[in-house]
PDB file of C-alpha atoms in Angstrom:
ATOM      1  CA  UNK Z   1      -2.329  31.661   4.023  1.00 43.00           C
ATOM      2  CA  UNK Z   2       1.383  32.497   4.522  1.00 43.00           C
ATOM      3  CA  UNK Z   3       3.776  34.198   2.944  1.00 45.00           C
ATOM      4  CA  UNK Z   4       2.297  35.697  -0.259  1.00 47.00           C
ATOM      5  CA  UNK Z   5       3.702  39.168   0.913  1.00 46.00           C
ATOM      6  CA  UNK Z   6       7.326  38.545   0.270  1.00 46.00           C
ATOM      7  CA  UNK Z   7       6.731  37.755  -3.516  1.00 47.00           C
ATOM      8  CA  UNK Z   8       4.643  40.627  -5.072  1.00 47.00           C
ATOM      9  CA  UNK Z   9       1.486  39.603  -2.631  1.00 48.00           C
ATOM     10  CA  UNK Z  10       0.827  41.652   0.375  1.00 46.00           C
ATOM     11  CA  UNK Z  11       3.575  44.070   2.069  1.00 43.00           C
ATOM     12  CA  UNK Z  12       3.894  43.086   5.781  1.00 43.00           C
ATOM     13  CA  UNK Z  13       3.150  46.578   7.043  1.00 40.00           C
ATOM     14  CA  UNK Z  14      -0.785  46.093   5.020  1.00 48.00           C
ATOM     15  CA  UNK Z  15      -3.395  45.707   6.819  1.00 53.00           C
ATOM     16  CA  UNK Z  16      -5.947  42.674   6.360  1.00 62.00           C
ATOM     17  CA  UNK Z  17      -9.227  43.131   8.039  1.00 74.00           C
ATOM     18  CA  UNK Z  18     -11.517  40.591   8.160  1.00 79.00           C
ATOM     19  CA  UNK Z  19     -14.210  40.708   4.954  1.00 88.00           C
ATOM     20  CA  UNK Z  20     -18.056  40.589   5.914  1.00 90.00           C
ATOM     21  CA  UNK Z  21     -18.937  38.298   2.589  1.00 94.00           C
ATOM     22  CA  UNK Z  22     -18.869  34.699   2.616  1.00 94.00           C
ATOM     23  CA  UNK Z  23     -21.130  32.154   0.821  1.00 95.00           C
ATOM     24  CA  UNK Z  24     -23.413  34.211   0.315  1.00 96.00           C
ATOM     25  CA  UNK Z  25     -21.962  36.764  -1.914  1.00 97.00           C
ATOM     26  CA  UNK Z  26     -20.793  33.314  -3.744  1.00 97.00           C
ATOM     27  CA  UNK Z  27     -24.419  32.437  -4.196  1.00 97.00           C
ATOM     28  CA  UNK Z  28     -25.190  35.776  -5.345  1.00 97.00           C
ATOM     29  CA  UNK Z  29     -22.871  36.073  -8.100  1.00 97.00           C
ATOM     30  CA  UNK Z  30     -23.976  32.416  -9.079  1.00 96.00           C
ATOM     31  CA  UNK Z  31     -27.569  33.784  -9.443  1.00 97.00           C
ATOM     32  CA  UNK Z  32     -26.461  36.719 -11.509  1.00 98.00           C
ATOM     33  CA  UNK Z  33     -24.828  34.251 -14.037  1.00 97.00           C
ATOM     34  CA  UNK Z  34     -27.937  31.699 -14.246  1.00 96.00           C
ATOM     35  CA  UNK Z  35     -30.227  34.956 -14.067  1.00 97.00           C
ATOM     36  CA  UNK Z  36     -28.599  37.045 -16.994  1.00 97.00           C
ATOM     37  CA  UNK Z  37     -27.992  33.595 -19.085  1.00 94.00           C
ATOM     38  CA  UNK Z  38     -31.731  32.951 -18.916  1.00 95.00           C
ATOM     39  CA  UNK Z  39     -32.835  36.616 -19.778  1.00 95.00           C
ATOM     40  CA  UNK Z  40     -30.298  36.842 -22.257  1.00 93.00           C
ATOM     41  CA  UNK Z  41     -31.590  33.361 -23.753  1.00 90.00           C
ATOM     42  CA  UNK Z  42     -34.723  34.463 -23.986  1.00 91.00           C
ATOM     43  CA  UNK Z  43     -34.461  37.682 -25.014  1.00 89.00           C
ATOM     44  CA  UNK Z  44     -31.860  36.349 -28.301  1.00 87.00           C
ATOM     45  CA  UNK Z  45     -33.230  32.854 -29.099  1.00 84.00           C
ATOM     46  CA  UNK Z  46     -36.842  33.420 -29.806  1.00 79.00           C
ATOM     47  CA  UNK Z  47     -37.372  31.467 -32.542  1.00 72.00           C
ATOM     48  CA  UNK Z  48     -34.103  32.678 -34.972  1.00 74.00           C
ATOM     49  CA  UNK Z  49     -31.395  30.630 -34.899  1.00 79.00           C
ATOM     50  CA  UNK Z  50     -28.505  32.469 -32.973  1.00 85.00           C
ATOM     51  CA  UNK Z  51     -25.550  33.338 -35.040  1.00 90.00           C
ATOM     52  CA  UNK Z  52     -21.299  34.233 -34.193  1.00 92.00           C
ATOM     53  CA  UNK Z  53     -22.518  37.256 -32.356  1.00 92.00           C
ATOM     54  CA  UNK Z  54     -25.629  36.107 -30.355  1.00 92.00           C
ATOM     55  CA  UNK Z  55     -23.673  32.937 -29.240  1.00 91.00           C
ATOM     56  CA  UNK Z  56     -20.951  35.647 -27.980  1.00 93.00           C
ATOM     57  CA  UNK Z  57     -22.714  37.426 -26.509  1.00 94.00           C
ATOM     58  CA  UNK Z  58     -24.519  34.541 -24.585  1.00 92.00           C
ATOM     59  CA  UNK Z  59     -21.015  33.073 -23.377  1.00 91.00           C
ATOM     60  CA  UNK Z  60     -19.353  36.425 -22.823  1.00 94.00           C
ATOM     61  CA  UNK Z  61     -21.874  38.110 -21.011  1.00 96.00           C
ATOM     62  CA  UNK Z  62     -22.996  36.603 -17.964  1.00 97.00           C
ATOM     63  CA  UNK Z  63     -19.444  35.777 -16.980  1.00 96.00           C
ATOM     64  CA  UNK Z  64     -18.865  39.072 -17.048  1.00 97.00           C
ATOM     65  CA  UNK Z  65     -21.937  40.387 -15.018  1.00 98.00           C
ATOM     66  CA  UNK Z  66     -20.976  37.736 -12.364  1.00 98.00           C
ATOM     67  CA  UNK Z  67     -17.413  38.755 -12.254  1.00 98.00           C
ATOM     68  CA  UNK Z  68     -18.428  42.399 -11.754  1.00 98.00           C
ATOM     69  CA  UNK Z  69     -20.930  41.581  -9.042  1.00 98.00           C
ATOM     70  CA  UNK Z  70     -18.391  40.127  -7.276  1.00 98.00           C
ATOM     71  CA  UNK Z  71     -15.272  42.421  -7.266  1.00 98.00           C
ATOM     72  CA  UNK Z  72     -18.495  44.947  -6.328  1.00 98.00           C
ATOM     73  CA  UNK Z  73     -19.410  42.783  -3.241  1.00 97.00           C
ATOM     74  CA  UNK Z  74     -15.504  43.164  -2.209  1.00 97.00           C
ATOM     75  CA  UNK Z  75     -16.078  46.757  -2.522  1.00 96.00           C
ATOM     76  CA  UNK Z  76     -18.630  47.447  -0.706  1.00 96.00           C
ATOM     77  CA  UNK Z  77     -18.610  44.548   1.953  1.00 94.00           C
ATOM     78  CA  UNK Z  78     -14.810  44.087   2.478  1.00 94.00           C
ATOM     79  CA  UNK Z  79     -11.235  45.201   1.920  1.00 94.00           C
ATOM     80  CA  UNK Z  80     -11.241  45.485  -2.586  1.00 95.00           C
ATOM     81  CA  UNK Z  81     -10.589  42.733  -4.689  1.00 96.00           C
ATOM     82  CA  UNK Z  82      -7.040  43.045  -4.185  1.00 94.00           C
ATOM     83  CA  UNK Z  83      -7.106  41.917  -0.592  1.00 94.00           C
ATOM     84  CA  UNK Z  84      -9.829  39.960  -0.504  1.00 94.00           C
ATOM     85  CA  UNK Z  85      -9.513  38.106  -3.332  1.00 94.00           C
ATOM     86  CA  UNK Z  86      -5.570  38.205  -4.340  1.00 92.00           C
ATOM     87  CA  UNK Z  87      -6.504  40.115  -7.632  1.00 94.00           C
ATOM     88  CA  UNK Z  88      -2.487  41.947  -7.670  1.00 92.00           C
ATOM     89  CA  UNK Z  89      -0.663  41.997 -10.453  1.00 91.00           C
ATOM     90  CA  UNK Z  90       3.030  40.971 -10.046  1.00 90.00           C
ATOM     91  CA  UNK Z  91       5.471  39.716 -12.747  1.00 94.00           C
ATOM     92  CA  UNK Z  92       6.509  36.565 -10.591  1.00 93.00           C
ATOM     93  CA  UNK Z  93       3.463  35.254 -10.154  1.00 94.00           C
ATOM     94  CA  UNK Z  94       2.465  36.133 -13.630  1.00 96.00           C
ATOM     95  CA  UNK Z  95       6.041  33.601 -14.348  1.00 96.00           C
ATOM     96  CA  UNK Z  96       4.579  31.148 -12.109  1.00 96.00           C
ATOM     97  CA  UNK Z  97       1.119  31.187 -14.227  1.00 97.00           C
ATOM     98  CA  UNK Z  98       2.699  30.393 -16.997  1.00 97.00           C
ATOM     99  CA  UNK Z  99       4.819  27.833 -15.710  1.00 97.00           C
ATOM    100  CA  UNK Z 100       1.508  26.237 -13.943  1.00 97.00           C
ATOM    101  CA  UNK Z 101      -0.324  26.653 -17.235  1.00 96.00           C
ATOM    102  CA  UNK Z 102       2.699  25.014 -19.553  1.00 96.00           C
ATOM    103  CA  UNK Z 103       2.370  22.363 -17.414  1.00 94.00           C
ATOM    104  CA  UNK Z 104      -0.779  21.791 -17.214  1.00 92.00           C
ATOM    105  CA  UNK Z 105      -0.821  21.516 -20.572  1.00 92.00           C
ATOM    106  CA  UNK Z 106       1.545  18.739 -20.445  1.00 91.00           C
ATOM    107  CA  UNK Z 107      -1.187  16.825 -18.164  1.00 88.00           C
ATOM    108  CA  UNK Z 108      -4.251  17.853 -20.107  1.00 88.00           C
ATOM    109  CA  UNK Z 109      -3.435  17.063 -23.496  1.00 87.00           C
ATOM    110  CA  UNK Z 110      -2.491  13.361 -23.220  1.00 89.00           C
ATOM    111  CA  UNK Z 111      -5.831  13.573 -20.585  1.00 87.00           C
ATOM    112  CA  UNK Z 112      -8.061  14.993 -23.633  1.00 84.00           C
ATOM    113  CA  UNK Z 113      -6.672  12.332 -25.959  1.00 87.00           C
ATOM    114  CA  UNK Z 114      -7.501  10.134 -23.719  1.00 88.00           C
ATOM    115  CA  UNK Z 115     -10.765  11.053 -23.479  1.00 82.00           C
ATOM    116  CA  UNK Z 116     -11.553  11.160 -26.794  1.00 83.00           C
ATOM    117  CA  UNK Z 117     -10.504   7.566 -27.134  1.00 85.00           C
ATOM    118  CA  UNK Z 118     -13.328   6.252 -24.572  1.00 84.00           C
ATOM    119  CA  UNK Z 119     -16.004   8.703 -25.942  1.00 77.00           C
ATOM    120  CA  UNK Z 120     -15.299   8.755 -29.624  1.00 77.00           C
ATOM    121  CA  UNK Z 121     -14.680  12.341 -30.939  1.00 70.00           C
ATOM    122  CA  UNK Z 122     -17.850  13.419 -32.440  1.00 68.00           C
ATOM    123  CA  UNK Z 123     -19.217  13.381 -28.265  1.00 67.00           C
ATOM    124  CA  UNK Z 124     -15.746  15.078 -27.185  1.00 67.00           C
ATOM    125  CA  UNK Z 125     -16.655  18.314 -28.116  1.00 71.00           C
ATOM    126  CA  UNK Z 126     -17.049  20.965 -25.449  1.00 76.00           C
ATOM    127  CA  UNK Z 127     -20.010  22.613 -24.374  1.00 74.00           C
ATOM    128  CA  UNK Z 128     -18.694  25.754 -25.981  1.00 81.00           C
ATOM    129  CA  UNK Z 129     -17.780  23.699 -29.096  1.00 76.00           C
ATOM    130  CA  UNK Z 130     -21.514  22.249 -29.576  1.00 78.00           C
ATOM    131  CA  UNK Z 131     -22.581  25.728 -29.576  1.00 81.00           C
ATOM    132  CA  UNK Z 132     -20.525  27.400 -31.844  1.00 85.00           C
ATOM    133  CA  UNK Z 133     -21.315  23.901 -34.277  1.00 80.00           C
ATOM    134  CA  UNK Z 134     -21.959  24.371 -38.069  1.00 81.00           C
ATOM    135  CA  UNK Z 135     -21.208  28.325 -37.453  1.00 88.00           C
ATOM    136  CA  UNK Z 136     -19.338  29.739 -39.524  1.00 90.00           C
ATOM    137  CA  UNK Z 137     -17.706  33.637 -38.803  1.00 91.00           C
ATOM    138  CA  UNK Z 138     -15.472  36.396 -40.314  1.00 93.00           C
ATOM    139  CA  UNK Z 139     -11.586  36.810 -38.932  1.00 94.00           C
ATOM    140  CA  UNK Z 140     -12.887  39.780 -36.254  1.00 94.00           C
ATOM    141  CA  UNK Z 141     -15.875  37.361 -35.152  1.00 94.00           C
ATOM    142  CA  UNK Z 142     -13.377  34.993 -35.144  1.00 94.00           C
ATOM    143  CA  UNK Z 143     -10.844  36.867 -33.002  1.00 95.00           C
ATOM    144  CA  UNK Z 144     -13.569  37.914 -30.744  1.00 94.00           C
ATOM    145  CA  UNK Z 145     -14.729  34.282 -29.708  1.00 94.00           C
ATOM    146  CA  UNK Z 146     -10.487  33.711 -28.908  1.00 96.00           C
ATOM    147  CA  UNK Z 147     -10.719  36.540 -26.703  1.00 96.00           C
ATOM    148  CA  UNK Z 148     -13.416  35.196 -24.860  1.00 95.00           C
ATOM    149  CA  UNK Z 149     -12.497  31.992 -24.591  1.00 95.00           C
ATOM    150  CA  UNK Z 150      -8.478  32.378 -24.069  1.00 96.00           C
ATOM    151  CA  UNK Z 151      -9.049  35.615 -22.101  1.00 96.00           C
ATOM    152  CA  UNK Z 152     -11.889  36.882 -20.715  1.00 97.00           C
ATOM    153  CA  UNK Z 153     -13.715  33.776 -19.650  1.00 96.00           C
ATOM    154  CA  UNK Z 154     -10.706  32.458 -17.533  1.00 97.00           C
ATOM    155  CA  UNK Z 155     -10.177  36.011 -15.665  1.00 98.00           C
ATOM    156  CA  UNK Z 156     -13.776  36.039 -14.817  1.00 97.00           C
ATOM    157  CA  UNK Z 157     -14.250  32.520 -13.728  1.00 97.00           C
ATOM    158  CA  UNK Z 158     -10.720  32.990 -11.410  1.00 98.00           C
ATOM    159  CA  UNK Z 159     -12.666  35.918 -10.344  1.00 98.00           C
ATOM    160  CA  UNK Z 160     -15.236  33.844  -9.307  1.00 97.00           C
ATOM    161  CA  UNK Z 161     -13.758  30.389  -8.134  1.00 97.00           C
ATOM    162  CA  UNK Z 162     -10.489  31.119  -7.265  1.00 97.00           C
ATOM    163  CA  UNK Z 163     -11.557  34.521  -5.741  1.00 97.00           C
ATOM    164  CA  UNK Z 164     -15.085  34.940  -4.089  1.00 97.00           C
ATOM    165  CA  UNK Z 165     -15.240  30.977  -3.415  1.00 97.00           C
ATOM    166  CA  UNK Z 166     -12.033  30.564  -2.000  1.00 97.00           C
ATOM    167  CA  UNK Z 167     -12.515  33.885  -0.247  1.00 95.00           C
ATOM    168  CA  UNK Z 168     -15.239  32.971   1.454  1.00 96.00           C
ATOM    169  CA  UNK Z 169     -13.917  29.332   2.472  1.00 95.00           C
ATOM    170  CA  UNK Z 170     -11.080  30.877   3.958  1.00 93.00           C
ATOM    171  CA  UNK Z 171     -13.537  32.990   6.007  1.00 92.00           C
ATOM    172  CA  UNK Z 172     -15.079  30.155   7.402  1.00 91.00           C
ATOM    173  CA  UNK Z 173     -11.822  28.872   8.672  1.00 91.00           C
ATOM    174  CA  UNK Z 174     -11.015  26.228   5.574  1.00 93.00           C
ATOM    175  CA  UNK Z 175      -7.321  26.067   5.272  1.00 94.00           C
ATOM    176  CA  UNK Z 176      -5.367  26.896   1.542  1.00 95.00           C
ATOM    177  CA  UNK Z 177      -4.935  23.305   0.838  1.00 97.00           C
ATOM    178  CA  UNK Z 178      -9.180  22.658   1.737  1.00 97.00           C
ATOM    179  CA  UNK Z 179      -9.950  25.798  -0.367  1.00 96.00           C
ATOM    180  CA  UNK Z 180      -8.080  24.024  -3.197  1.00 97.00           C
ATOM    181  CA  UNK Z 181     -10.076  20.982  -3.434  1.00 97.00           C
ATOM    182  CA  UNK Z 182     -13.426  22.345  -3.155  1.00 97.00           C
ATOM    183  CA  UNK Z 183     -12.695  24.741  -5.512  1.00 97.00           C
ATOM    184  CA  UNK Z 184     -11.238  22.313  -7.878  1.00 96.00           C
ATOM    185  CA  UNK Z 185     -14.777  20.194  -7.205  1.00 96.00           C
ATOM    186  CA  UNK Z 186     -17.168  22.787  -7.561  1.00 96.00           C
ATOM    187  CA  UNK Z 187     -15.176  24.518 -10.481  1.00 95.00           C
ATOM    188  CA  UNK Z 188     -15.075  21.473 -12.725  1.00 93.00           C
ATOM    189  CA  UNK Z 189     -18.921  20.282 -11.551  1.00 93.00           C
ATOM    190  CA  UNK Z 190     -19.935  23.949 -12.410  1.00 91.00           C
ATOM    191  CA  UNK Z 191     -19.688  23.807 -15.950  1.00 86.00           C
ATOM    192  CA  UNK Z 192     -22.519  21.317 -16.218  1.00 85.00           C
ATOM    193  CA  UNK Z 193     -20.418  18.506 -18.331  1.00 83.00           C
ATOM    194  CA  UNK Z 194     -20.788  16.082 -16.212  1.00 82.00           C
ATOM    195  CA  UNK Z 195     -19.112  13.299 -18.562  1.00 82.00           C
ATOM    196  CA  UNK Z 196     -16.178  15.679 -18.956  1.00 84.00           C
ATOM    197  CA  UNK Z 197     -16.224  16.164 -15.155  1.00 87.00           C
ATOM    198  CA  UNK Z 198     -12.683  13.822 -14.662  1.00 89.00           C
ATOM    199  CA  UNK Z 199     -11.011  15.634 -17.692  1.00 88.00           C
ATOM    200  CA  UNK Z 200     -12.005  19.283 -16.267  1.00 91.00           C
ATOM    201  CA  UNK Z 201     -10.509  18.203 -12.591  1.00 93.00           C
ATOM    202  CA  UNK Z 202      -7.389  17.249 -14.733  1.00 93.00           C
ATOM    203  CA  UNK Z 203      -7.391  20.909 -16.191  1.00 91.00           C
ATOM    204  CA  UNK Z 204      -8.026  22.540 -12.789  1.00 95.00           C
ATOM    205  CA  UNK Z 205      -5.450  21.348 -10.504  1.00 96.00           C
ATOM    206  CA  UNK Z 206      -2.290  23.161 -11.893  1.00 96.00           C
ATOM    207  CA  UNK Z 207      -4.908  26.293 -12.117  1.00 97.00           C
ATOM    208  CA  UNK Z 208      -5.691  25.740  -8.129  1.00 97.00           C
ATOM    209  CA  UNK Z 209      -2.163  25.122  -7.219  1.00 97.00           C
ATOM    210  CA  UNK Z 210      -1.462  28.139  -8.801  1.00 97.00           C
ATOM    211  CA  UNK Z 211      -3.322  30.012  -6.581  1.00 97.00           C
ATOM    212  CA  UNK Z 212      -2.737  28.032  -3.789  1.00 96.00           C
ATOM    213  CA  UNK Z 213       0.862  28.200  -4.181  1.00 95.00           C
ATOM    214  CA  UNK Z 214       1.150  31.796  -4.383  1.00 94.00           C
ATOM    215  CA  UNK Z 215      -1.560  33.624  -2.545  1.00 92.00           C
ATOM    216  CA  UNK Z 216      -2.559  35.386  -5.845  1.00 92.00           C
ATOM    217  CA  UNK Z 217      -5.591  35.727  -8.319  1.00 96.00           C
ATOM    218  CA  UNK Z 218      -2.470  36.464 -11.229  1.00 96.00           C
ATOM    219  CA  UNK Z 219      -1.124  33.500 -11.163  1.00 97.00           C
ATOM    220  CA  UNK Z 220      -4.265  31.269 -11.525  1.00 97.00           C
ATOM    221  CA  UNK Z 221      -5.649  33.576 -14.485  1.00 98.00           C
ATOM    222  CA  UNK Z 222      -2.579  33.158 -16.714  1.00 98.00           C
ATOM    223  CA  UNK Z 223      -2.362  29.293 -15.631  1.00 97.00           C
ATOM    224  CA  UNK Z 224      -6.125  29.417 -16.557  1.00 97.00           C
ATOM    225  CA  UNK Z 225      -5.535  31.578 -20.217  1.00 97.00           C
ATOM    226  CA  UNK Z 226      -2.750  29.246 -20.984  1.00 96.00           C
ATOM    227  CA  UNK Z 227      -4.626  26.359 -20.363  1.00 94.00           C
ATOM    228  CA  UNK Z 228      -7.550  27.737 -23.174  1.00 94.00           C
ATOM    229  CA  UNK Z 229      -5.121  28.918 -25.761  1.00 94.00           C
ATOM    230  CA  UNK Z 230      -5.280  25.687 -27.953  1.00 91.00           C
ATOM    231  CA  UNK Z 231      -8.940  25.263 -27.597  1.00 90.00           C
ATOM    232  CA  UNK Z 232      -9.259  28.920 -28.018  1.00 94.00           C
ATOM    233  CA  UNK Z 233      -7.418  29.420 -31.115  1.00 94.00           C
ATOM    234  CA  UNK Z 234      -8.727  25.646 -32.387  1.00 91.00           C
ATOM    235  CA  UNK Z 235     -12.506  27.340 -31.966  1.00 92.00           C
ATOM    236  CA  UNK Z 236     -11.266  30.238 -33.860  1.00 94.00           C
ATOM    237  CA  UNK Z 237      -9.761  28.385 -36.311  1.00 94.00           C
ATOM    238  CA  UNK Z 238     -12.566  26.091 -37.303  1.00 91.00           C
ATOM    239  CA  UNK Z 239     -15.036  29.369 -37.501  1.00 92.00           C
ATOM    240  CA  UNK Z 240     -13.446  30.772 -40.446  1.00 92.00           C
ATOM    241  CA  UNK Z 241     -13.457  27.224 -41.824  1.00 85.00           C
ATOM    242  CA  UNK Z 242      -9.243  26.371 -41.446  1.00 78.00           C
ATOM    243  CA  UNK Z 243     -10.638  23.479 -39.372  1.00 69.00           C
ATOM    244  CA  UNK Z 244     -12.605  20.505 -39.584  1.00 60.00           C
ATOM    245  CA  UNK Z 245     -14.519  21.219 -36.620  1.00 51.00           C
ATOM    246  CA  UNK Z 246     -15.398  23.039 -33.499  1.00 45.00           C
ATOM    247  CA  UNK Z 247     -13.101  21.791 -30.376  1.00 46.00           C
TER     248      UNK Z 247
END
């Protein structure tokens, strides 16, 4: 991928050496998520029905694990996640996130509306909205489930999709532009709402040209938290009961 250097990626003089992860570290980290998720199910949902903070911590969790495992699998098999997976901070790219997120916005709203039209909105809800259904949660519950949502859970996915997946694409000689579309695929088939499928390929593209576009993990995760600040702060909303219902 060329060019990322000359605007806050890579300095020409840094070295890049080849990364000895590929798929499989991408399998790994997928088998940490499904792995923790079930332990974490079974250890909280025995019989009581799971309240604000168990749901959290079920949704919050295993992202995190599988983001750790693989900035960990960077470290020890590669070059850090700042080379090999374009995790560096820089202020333009962090402009071009939100640019890529404001406008995705502009595609995914009228897309969600939509939507809800063909479905009916009482089967529009997210999987994240079902779950959080007919809960109800104080203000720093509340602000906790918007941090998850608008924050963490788009860093660690970008970690994930955009970082280890792509990664290891590129390693086997698949080209920015092929990199994007799988990712975009497998992203929006990974979240197991398959009727939603079309509507989360809608939300992914400006995230993936993000990335694409500038070499850099920054710029998809603030497209990404950009993109989840409505839901987010409708979620958060409808806890403490200023809503109707979940999003």
């Amino acid at each position: 991928m060329a060019g990322p250097g000359a605007r806050g990626g890579l300095p020409a003089s840094e070295p890049r050496r080849p990364h000895r992860w590929g798929f499989p570290a991408y399998l790994l980290v997928e088998g940490v998520f499904l792995g923790v998720s079930a332990l974490l199910g079974w250890l909280l949902l025995r019989g009581t029905p799971p309240g604000v903070w168990t749901v959290a911590i079920l949704l919050g969790l295993p992202t995190l694990c599988a983001a750790t495992v693989a900035i960990v699998v960077t470290v020890v098999r590669g070059n850090g996640p700042r080379i090999d997976l374009g995790l560096r901070f820089s202020w333009h790219d962090v402009g071009l996130g939100v640019a890529f997120g404001v406008g995705g916005l502009v595609l995914s709203v009228p897309a969600a509306l939509i939507y809800i039209a063909i479905v009916g909105a009482e089967n529009a809800n997210s999987a994240v909205g079902d779950v959080f259904e007919n809960l109800t949660a104080t203000p720093a519950q509340a602000f906790l489930v918007f941090a998850l949502v608008a924050l963490v859970a788009p860093f660690c996915e970008e970690v994930v999709y955009r970082g280890l997946l792509w990664g290891a694409m590129e390693k086997h000689g698949a080209n920015r532009w092929v990199a994007f579309a799988l990712t975009t695929i497998i992203f929006a088939l990974a979240h197991f709402e398959f009727t939603r499928t079309p509507l989360l390929l809608i939300v992914a593209i400006p995230i993936g040209l993000a990335r694409a576009l500038t070499g850099n993990l920054t710029a998809s995760i603030v497209a990404h938290q950009i993109n989840n600040l409505l839901p987010a702060l409708a979620l958060a909303l409808s806890l403490m009961g200023a809503l109707p219902g979940a999003t």
